[in-house]
Short mmCIF file of C-alpha atoms and ligand atoms in Angstrom, two decimals:
data_model
loop_
_atom_site.label_atom_id
_atom_site.label_comp_id
_atom_site.label_asym_id
_atom_site.label_seq_id
_atom_site.Cartn_x
_atom_site.Cartn_y
_atom_site.Cartn_z
CA MET A 29 -71.36 122.46 86.22
CA ARG A 30 -70.33 121.30 89.42
CA ALA A 31 -68.17 118.97 88.14
CA ILE A 32 -66.51 121.98 86.55
CA LEU A 33 -65.94 123.38 89.10
CA LYS A 34 -64.69 119.72 91.26
CA THR A 35 -62.33 119.40 87.91
CA LYS A 36 -60.77 122.99 88.09
CA ALA A 37 -60.41 122.67 92.17
CA ALA A 38 -58.43 119.84 92.08
CA VAL A 39 -56.34 121.36 88.56
CA VAL A 40 -55.43 124.23 91.29
CA GLY A 41 -55.09 121.52 94.33
CA ALA A 42 -52.84 119.58 92.30
CA LEU A 43 -50.43 122.10 90.95
CA MET A 44 -50.25 123.66 94.15
CA ALA A 45 -49.16 120.35 95.61
CA SER A 46 -46.45 120.23 93.08
CA THR A 47 -44.77 122.56 94.01
CA THR A 48 -44.01 120.72 97.50
CA MET A 49 -42.79 117.99 94.86
CA ALA A 50 -41.39 114.82 95.71
CA SER A 51 -37.15 115.19 97.02
CA ALA A 52 -34.97 112.49 95.15
CA GLY A 53 -34.92 109.07 97.00
CA ASP A 54 -38.89 110.02 97.24
CA VAL A 55 -41.59 108.21 94.74
CA GLU A 56 -44.40 110.89 93.32
CA VAL A 57 -47.99 108.75 92.32
CA LEU A 58 -50.66 110.62 91.00
CA HIS A 59 -53.94 108.10 91.76
CA TRP A 60 -57.44 108.59 92.57
CA TRP A 61 -57.27 105.80 95.65
CA THR A 62 -59.07 107.51 98.18
CA SER A 63 -61.99 105.56 98.95
CA GLY A 64 -61.82 103.84 102.31
CA GLY A 65 -61.32 100.01 100.24
CA GLU A 66 -58.66 101.53 97.44
CA ALA A 67 -57.07 103.57 100.82
CA ALA A 68 -56.02 100.44 102.42
CA ALA A 69 -54.75 98.67 99.11
CA LEU A 70 -52.59 101.73 98.41
CA ASN A 71 -51.40 100.99 101.79
CA VAL A 72 -49.93 98.06 100.90
CA LEU A 73 -47.96 99.38 98.16
CA LYS A 74 -46.56 102.50 99.98
CA GLN A 75 -45.27 100.37 103.16
CA ASP A 76 -43.65 97.56 99.80
CA LEU A 77 -41.81 100.52 98.95
CA GLU A 78 -41.26 102.09 102.51
CA GLY A 79 -39.86 99.24 102.96
CA GLN A 80 -37.41 99.76 100.69
CA GLY A 81 -36.71 102.87 101.43
CA ILE A 82 -37.99 105.02 99.61
CA GLY A 83 -40.59 107.46 100.71
CA TRP A 84 -44.11 108.04 99.12
CA THR A 85 -45.19 112.05 98.30
CA ASP A 86 -49.41 111.19 97.74
CA MET A 87 -50.87 112.56 94.61
CA PRO A 88 -54.76 112.06 95.30
CA VAL A 89 -57.43 113.17 93.25
CA ALA A 90 -60.44 112.02 94.07
CA GLY A 91 -63.51 111.28 91.45
CA GLY A 92 -63.82 107.29 90.23
CA GLY A 93 -62.38 105.63 86.94
CA GLY A 94 -59.71 108.27 87.23
CA GLU A 95 -61.44 111.00 84.93
CA GLN A 96 -60.26 114.03 87.49
CA ALA A 97 -56.93 112.73 87.71
CA MET A 98 -55.80 112.84 84.07
CA THR A 99 -57.34 115.84 83.76
CA VAL A 100 -54.40 116.76 86.87
CA LEU A 101 -52.57 115.30 84.97
CA ARG A 102 -52.21 117.07 82.01
CA ALA A 103 -51.56 120.01 83.65
CA ARG A 104 -48.69 119.13 85.41
CA VAL A 105 -47.27 117.26 82.15
CA THR A 106 -48.05 121.05 80.58
CA ALA A 107 -45.72 122.99 82.86
CA GLY A 108 -43.03 120.46 82.49
CA ASN A 109 -43.70 118.46 85.50
CA ALA A 110 -44.52 115.17 85.32
CA PRO A 111 -45.51 112.99 88.69
CA THR A 112 -43.09 109.90 88.91
CA ALA A 113 -45.89 107.64 88.76
CA VAL A 114 -49.52 107.54 87.94
CA GLN A 115 -51.75 105.23 88.32
CA GLY A 116 -53.70 105.01 84.78
CA LEU A 117 -55.38 103.26 81.92
CA GLY A 118 -55.38 101.44 78.78
CA PHE A 119 -55.84 103.87 75.74
CA ASP A 120 -54.34 107.08 78.47
CA ILE A 121 -51.81 104.66 78.70
CA LEU A 122 -50.64 104.35 75.23
CA ASP A 123 -51.60 108.34 74.46
CA TRP A 124 -48.85 108.90 76.60
CA GLY A 125 -46.44 106.28 75.68
CA ASN A 126 -47.10 107.06 71.89
CA GLN A 127 -46.68 110.42 72.43
CA GLY A 128 -42.50 109.79 74.24
CA ALA A 129 -43.74 110.49 77.47
CA LEU A 130 -43.08 107.61 79.38
CA ALA A 131 -40.33 105.76 80.33
CA ASP A 132 -39.06 102.57 79.01
CA LEU A 133 -39.09 100.01 81.58
CA ASN A 134 -37.69 96.98 79.78
CA GLU A 135 -34.47 96.47 81.84
CA VAL A 136 -36.36 95.65 84.47
CA ALA A 137 -38.92 93.19 82.77
CA ALA A 138 -36.68 91.61 81.06
CA LYS A 139 -34.39 91.18 84.01
CA GLU A 140 -38.02 89.87 85.92
CA GLY A 141 -39.61 88.15 83.08
CA TRP A 142 -42.90 90.13 82.76
CA ASP A 143 -42.92 89.03 79.05
CA GLU A 144 -43.92 85.23 80.03
CA VAL A 145 -45.75 86.12 83.62
CA VAL A 146 -48.81 88.94 81.76
CA PRO A 147 -51.28 88.29 79.74
CA ASP A 148 -50.98 89.24 76.17
CA ALA A 149 -54.86 91.56 77.43
CA LEU A 150 -52.57 93.26 79.43
CA LYS A 151 -49.56 93.37 77.32
CA ALA A 152 -51.66 95.38 74.88
CA PHE A 153 -51.89 98.28 76.91
CA ALA A 154 -48.39 98.18 78.82
CA LYS A 155 -46.18 98.13 75.44
CA VAL A 156 -44.97 101.01 72.88
CA ASP A 157 -43.31 99.39 70.08
CA GLY A 158 -41.98 97.03 72.14
CA LYS A 159 -40.87 98.86 74.70
CA TRP A 160 -42.38 98.47 78.42
CA VAL A 161 -44.19 101.09 79.10
CA SER A 162 -46.12 101.39 82.65
CA ALA A 163 -46.44 98.35 85.46
CA PRO A 164 -49.48 96.38 85.71
CA VAL A 165 -51.11 96.54 89.05
CA ASN A 166 -54.14 94.25 88.99
CA VAL A 167 -56.95 93.37 86.64
CA HIS A 168 -60.20 94.31 87.37
CA SER A 169 -63.33 93.28 85.98
CA THR A 170 -66.79 95.49 85.90
CA ASN A 171 -69.30 93.50 84.80
CA TRP A 172 -70.56 92.39 88.57
CA VAL A 173 -73.49 92.79 90.91
CA TRP A 174 -73.02 92.66 94.35
CA ALA A 175 -76.03 92.56 96.91
CA ASN A 176 -76.61 92.43 100.77
CA LYS A 177 -77.02 88.91 101.47
CA ALA A 178 -79.24 89.40 103.83
CA VAL A 179 -81.64 91.64 102.16
CA LEU A 180 -82.29 89.11 99.71
CA ASP A 181 -83.06 85.93 102.16
CA ALA A 182 -85.45 88.41 104.19
CA ASN A 183 -87.64 88.71 101.19
CA GLY A 184 -86.45 85.57 99.48
CA ILE A 185 -84.55 86.40 96.56
CA GLY A 186 -81.81 83.57 94.51
CA VAL A 187 -79.24 85.42 92.63
CA PRO A 188 -80.39 86.32 89.35
CA THR A 189 -79.83 83.86 86.35
CA ASN A 190 -81.77 86.02 83.85
CA TRP A 191 -83.01 89.89 83.26
CA GLU A 192 -86.55 88.24 83.60
CA GLU A 193 -85.31 86.82 87.46
CA PHE A 194 -83.17 90.16 88.05
CA THR A 195 -86.18 92.22 87.38
CA ALA A 196 -88.48 90.52 89.24
CA ALA A 197 -85.69 90.60 91.92
CA LEU A 198 -86.28 94.40 91.68
CA ASP A 199 -90.25 94.88 91.84
CA THR A 200 -90.20 92.59 94.71
CA LEU A 201 -87.48 94.25 96.46
CA LYS A 202 -89.37 97.32 95.76
CA ALA A 203 -92.76 96.21 96.81
CA ALA A 204 -90.57 95.73 100.45
CA GLY A 205 -89.57 99.42 100.57
CA ILE A 206 -86.07 98.88 100.11
CA THR A 207 -83.82 100.61 97.06
CA PRO A 208 -83.16 97.53 94.32
CA ILE A 209 -80.27 99.37 92.72
CA ALA A 210 -77.49 101.70 94.67
CA HIS A 211 -76.09 103.75 91.92
CA GLY A 212 -74.30 106.67 91.98
CA GLY A 213 -75.08 109.66 89.57
CA GLN A 214 -71.82 110.19 88.02
CA ALA A 215 -71.21 109.55 83.90
CA TRP A 216 -68.59 106.81 84.39
CA GLN A 217 -71.06 104.72 87.24
CA GLU A 218 -73.72 105.08 84.43
CA ALA A 219 -71.21 103.25 81.21
CA THR A 220 -69.70 101.21 84.07
CA VAL A 221 -74.00 99.90 84.53
CA PHE A 222 -73.99 100.71 80.77
CA ASP A 223 -70.88 97.71 80.22
CA ALA A 224 -72.46 94.99 81.64
CA ILE A 225 -76.10 95.74 79.89
CA ALA A 226 -74.93 95.85 76.11
CA MET A 227 -72.35 92.99 76.92
CA SER A 228 -75.89 90.77 78.35
CA VAL A 229 -77.52 92.67 75.24
CA LEU A 230 -75.43 92.26 72.26
CA GLY A 231 -73.06 89.51 72.89
CA PRO A 232 -69.84 88.99 73.51
CA ASP A 233 -69.23 89.42 69.36
CA GLY A 234 -72.18 92.69 69.97
CA TYR A 235 -69.96 94.33 72.38
CA LYS A 236 -66.89 94.50 70.57
CA ALA A 237 -68.27 94.85 67.13
CA ALA A 238 -70.28 98.42 69.22
CA PHE A 239 -67.43 99.58 71.56
CA ILE A 240 -63.97 97.63 70.73
CA ASP A 241 -64.21 98.01 66.31
CA LEU A 242 -67.16 100.47 66.50
CA ASP A 243 -69.20 98.72 63.75
CA GLU A 244 -71.74 101.65 63.41
CA GLY A 245 -74.60 99.37 62.14
CA THR A 246 -74.21 97.43 65.75
CA LEU A 247 -74.21 101.24 67.51
CA GLY A 248 -77.59 101.55 65.55
CA SER A 249 -78.75 98.43 66.00
CA ASP A 250 -82.06 97.29 67.79
CA ALA A 251 -80.42 95.30 70.34
CA MET A 252 -78.36 98.32 71.27
CA LYS A 253 -81.79 99.90 71.87
CA GLU A 254 -83.16 96.88 74.11
CA ALA A 255 -79.74 98.34 76.43
CA PHE A 256 -80.89 101.39 76.54
CA ASP A 257 -84.31 100.81 77.25
CA ARG A 258 -82.75 97.84 79.92
CA MET A 259 -81.21 100.56 81.12
CA ALA A 260 -84.20 103.05 81.48
CA VAL A 261 -85.68 100.35 83.51
CA ILE A 262 -81.99 100.19 85.84
CA ARG A 263 -82.82 104.40 86.17
CA ALA A 264 -86.52 103.47 87.84
CA ASN A 265 -85.41 101.25 90.49
CA VAL A 266 -82.55 103.92 91.56
CA ASP A 267 -83.74 106.02 95.16
CA ASP A 268 -83.86 110.00 94.08
CA ASN A 269 -81.22 110.85 95.52
CA PHE A 270 -78.63 109.16 93.02
CA SER A 271 -77.46 112.43 91.24
CA GLY A 272 -73.60 112.81 91.68
CA ARG A 273 -73.18 110.42 94.45
CA ASP A 274 -70.24 108.76 94.85
CA TRP A 275 -69.53 105.20 94.17
CA ASN A 276 -68.34 104.44 97.26
CA LEU A 277 -71.38 105.40 99.58
CA ALA A 278 -73.45 103.91 96.76
CA THR A 279 -72.15 99.78 97.87
CA ALA A 280 -72.06 101.20 101.19
CA MET A 281 -75.84 101.50 100.75
CA VAL A 282 -75.65 97.55 99.67
CA ILE A 283 -73.44 97.72 103.07
CA ASN A 284 -76.01 98.13 105.20
CA GLY A 285 -79.13 97.43 104.19
CA GLU A 286 -80.53 100.34 102.34
CA ALA A 287 -80.71 98.57 99.35
CA GLY A 288 -79.59 95.35 96.94
CA PHE A 289 -77.47 95.60 94.41
CA GLN A 290 -74.88 97.19 92.94
CA MET A 291 -73.54 96.70 89.79
CA MET A 292 -70.45 98.34 89.84
CA GLY A 293 -66.32 97.06 88.94
CA ASP A 294 -65.04 95.13 91.61
CA TRP A 295 -63.18 97.53 93.17
CA ALA A 296 -66.77 97.18 95.06
CA LYS A 297 -64.91 94.65 96.88
CA GLY A 298 -62.63 96.30 98.55
CA GLU A 299 -65.68 98.59 100.28
CA PHE A 300 -67.11 95.33 101.78
CA LEU A 301 -64.15 94.15 102.93
CA ASN A 302 -62.89 97.36 104.52
CA ALA A 303 -66.40 97.45 106.34
CA GLY A 304 -65.49 94.06 107.64
CA LYS A 305 -67.73 92.04 105.75
CA VAL A 306 -67.85 88.35 104.17
CA PRO A 307 -68.61 87.52 101.10
CA GLY A 308 -71.16 84.92 100.87
CA GLU A 309 -71.69 85.32 104.83
CA ASP A 310 -72.51 89.34 104.27
CA PHE A 311 -72.95 89.82 100.88
CA LEU A 312 -73.03 88.02 97.25
CA CYS A 313 -70.97 88.53 93.72
CA PHE A 314 -72.00 87.63 90.61
CA ARG A 315 -72.02 88.40 87.19
CA PHE A 316 -74.36 90.60 85.52
CA PRO A 317 -77.47 87.91 84.39
CA GLY A 318 -76.31 87.17 80.79
CA THR A 319 -72.68 87.53 81.57
CA THR A 320 -71.31 84.58 82.70
CA GLU A 321 -68.74 82.98 80.53
CA GLN A 322 -68.07 87.22 79.86
CA VAL A 323 -65.18 88.76 81.47
CA THR A 324 -65.11 93.44 80.96
CA PHE A 325 -61.84 93.87 81.79
CA ASN A 326 -60.09 97.00 83.10
CA ALA A 327 -56.55 97.04 84.55
CA ASP A 328 -54.87 99.47 86.40
CA GLN A 329 -51.23 100.55 85.51
CA PHE A 330 -48.45 102.63 86.79
CA MET A 331 -46.91 104.62 83.70
CA MET A 332 -43.74 105.83 84.86
CA PHE A 333 -43.29 109.22 83.23
CA ASP A 334 -39.62 109.98 81.92
CA GLN A 335 -38.20 112.55 84.24
CA GLY A 336 -35.38 113.72 81.96
CA GLY A 337 -32.86 110.63 81.04
CA SER A 338 -32.69 106.83 81.87
CA VAL A 339 -35.59 105.16 84.34
CA SER A 340 -34.50 106.48 88.07
CA THR A 341 -33.79 104.12 90.83
CA GLU A 342 -36.76 104.61 92.27
CA GLN A 343 -39.07 104.59 89.73
CA ALA A 344 -36.79 101.01 88.65
CA ALA A 345 -37.99 99.57 92.31
CA LEU A 346 -41.71 100.88 91.87
CA ALA A 347 -42.69 98.67 89.34
CA SER A 348 -40.16 96.44 90.92
CA ALA A 349 -42.21 96.25 93.67
CA ILE A 350 -45.56 96.13 91.75
CA LEU A 351 -44.93 92.89 89.81
CA SER A 352 -43.59 91.53 92.43
CA PRO A 353 -45.50 88.01 92.80
CA SER A 354 -45.97 88.63 96.43
CA PHE A 355 -46.85 91.71 96.06
CA GLN A 356 -49.84 91.29 93.66
CA SER A 357 -51.49 88.67 96.05
CA ALA A 358 -51.22 91.22 99.20
CA PHE A 359 -52.51 94.33 97.43
CA ASN A 360 -55.29 92.43 94.76
CA VAL A 361 -57.21 90.21 97.78
CA VAL A 362 -57.45 94.21 100.02
CA LYS A 363 -58.12 95.61 96.34
CA GLY A 364 -61.27 93.45 94.88
CA SER A 365 -59.40 92.96 91.52
CA VAL A 366 -56.86 90.03 90.57
CA PRO A 367 -53.45 89.66 89.69
CA ALA A 368 -52.18 90.71 86.34
CA ARG A 369 -49.36 87.78 86.52
CA THR A 370 -50.95 84.63 85.70
CA ASP A 371 -47.93 82.73 87.88
CA VAL A 372 -49.67 83.67 91.48
CA SER A 373 -51.86 81.23 93.48
CA ASP A 374 -55.23 82.13 94.42
CA ALA A 375 -55.19 80.36 98.00
CA ASP A 376 -54.89 83.83 99.76
CA PHE A 377 -58.55 85.69 97.67
CA ASP A 378 -61.72 84.49 99.16
CA ALA A 379 -64.42 83.08 97.72
CA CYS A 380 -65.00 86.67 94.98
CA GLY A 381 -61.29 86.50 94.12
CA LYS A 382 -61.16 83.23 93.50
CA GLN A 383 -64.13 83.16 91.54
CA GLY A 384 -62.93 86.44 89.34
CA MET A 385 -59.11 84.55 88.62
CA LYS A 386 -61.24 81.55 87.66
CA ASP A 387 -62.96 83.84 85.40
CA LEU A 388 -60.48 85.94 83.80
CA ALA A 389 -58.70 82.74 82.89
CA ALA A 390 -61.50 81.01 81.17
CA ALA A 391 -62.61 84.30 79.61
CA ALA A 392 -58.78 85.06 78.19
CA ALA A 393 -58.80 80.80 77.38
CA SER A 394 -62.50 81.09 75.83
CA GLY A 395 -62.03 84.53 73.25
CA ASN A 396 -64.44 86.17 75.62
CA LEU A 397 -62.35 88.38 77.17
CA PHE A 398 -62.97 92.22 76.07
CA GLY A 399 -61.33 95.37 77.04
CA SER A 400 -64.30 97.63 79.34
CA MET A 401 -65.48 100.79 77.59
CA ALA A 402 -66.17 102.87 80.58
CA HIS A 403 -62.99 102.39 81.69
CA GLY A 404 -61.07 103.15 78.82
CA HIS A 405 -60.19 99.78 78.04
CA ALA A 406 -61.99 99.77 74.51
CA ALA A 407 -61.57 102.81 72.49
CA PRO A 408 -59.63 106.14 72.92
CA ALA A 409 -60.78 108.79 75.35
CA SER A 410 -62.47 110.35 73.36
CA VAL A 411 -64.88 108.40 71.73
CA LYS A 412 -65.05 106.78 75.32
CA ASN A 413 -66.64 110.52 76.39
CA ALA A 414 -68.70 110.68 73.62
CA ILE A 415 -70.31 107.68 74.63
CA TYR A 416 -70.50 108.70 78.65
CA ASP A 417 -72.95 111.52 77.20
CA VAL A 418 -75.21 109.95 75.73
CA VAL A 419 -75.29 106.85 78.38
CA THR A 420 -75.86 109.44 80.81
CA ALA A 421 -78.40 111.87 79.02
CA HIS A 422 -80.37 109.02 78.56
CA PHE A 423 -79.72 108.19 81.98
CA ASN A 424 -81.03 111.31 83.19
CA GLY A 425 -84.15 111.25 80.76
CA GLU A 426 -83.06 113.19 78.21
CA TYR A 427 -83.58 111.47 75.05
CA ASP A 428 -85.60 107.97 74.35
CA SER A 429 -83.73 105.21 73.90
CA GLN A 430 -84.19 104.93 69.75
CA THR A 431 -82.86 108.64 70.13
CA ALA A 432 -79.99 107.17 72.52
CA VAL A 433 -79.23 105.56 69.52
CA GLU A 434 -79.18 107.75 66.96
CA GLU A 435 -77.38 110.12 68.45
CA LEU A 436 -74.51 107.21 69.28
CA VAL A 437 -73.82 106.29 66.47
CA ASP A 438 -73.40 110.10 65.49
CA ALA A 439 -71.26 111.01 68.88
CA VAL A 440 -69.25 107.47 68.08
CA SER A 441 -68.52 108.70 64.39
CA ILE A 442 -67.64 112.44 65.14
CA ALA A 443 -65.58 111.28 68.19
CA LYS A 444 -63.02 108.50 66.14
C1 BGC B 17 -60.38 101.85 88.68
C2 BGC B 17 -59.79 100.47 89.89
C3 BGC B 17 -60.85 102.11 90.94
C4 BGC B 17 -62.23 102.75 90.04
C5 BGC B 17 -63.28 103.04 91.31
C6 BGC B 17 -61.75 102.19 88.19
O1 BGC B 17 -61.26 103.21 87.15
O2 BGC B 17 -58.99 101.08 87.76
O3 BGC B 17 -58.86 100.71 91.20
O4 BGC B 17 -60.79 101.49 92.46
O5 BGC B 17 -62.12 103.25 89.36
O6 BGC B 17 -62.18 104.90 91.56
#
């Protein structure tokens, strides 16, 4: 209910804001980068454009994972008033592209050689019928764990390398009176945790079969039940106030030592950096145990909505700024993600960023790179939302693991 009210308020706000639309020479950008770290990264883009004399009309819609932003977007498009540029993920981009709502970026893409430098995994979500329809900003991945180093050190905990070591660490923290896992109880956050848990239990082939191929046998397997059992262990290690908490507030619990770990995508690093924390000294980043060779990715892109006619000068300038190698480095250093181009140096990135770049390249080369289910890169929104519902209901104790598996099979088969 609260989520619906929140969304309604966001839509009304967005429609009101649309009456003060961007004027010629400006871009109106709809996005969900509203946390401290996200806003700091967005500023890099704003300043880049300002330097080119292009004004920025900001259209933020809070809500991690972008569900609320996508609701606002649909309302704006239905009202015949699409924003110039919109943050988008995976299958949502393809959906708008297939509807013919997006401008053709092929001219700027050809001039700047995007085809040669953007990896195939991203192109699959940026091009429709051979036409570039969005500009990739970054590559995030979801199978990370963030830890407070002082808390781990004080409790004699090293980086866990398997599920048993991880759960032993959780037990130690609990016994010490520290919240083992900082978590925000929102469906997309539970799905983000599930991405990593499912990958570690099902393995890469099983993850692909379940969430990309939507194979019934894998969705209904014993391994899937085991994944739900492990989600119940995670649930037993969060604090009492987790429900509804925003992801960045959960990150803050790790930053200030109230909690030991957070399982979250690498946008969490943006929060640590924004708080002046240093990787390796104040906080640790590591792949969720059992997923060190895999990467479940989500790439933020900016879709350029067709404003009637060909791509506008401002849209082309925005797209070109986003893909420039200097921006790709400057932005992603702050955001926590890694570049969407393969030819950007890792020199300016911190240890977690360097590892992220290395992991991504290695996973792509070894066939271990998969679109994130939780962040719209494995299956279309209808299926994603069906999985969200089951994972969240189980996390909140509505289903036991066996029921969750059965519900998952049914929900996906109805949604697909
Ligand atoms: C986006 C990130 C964002 C995160 C939390 C993800 O879906 O890809 O850019 O920081 O949601 O808002």
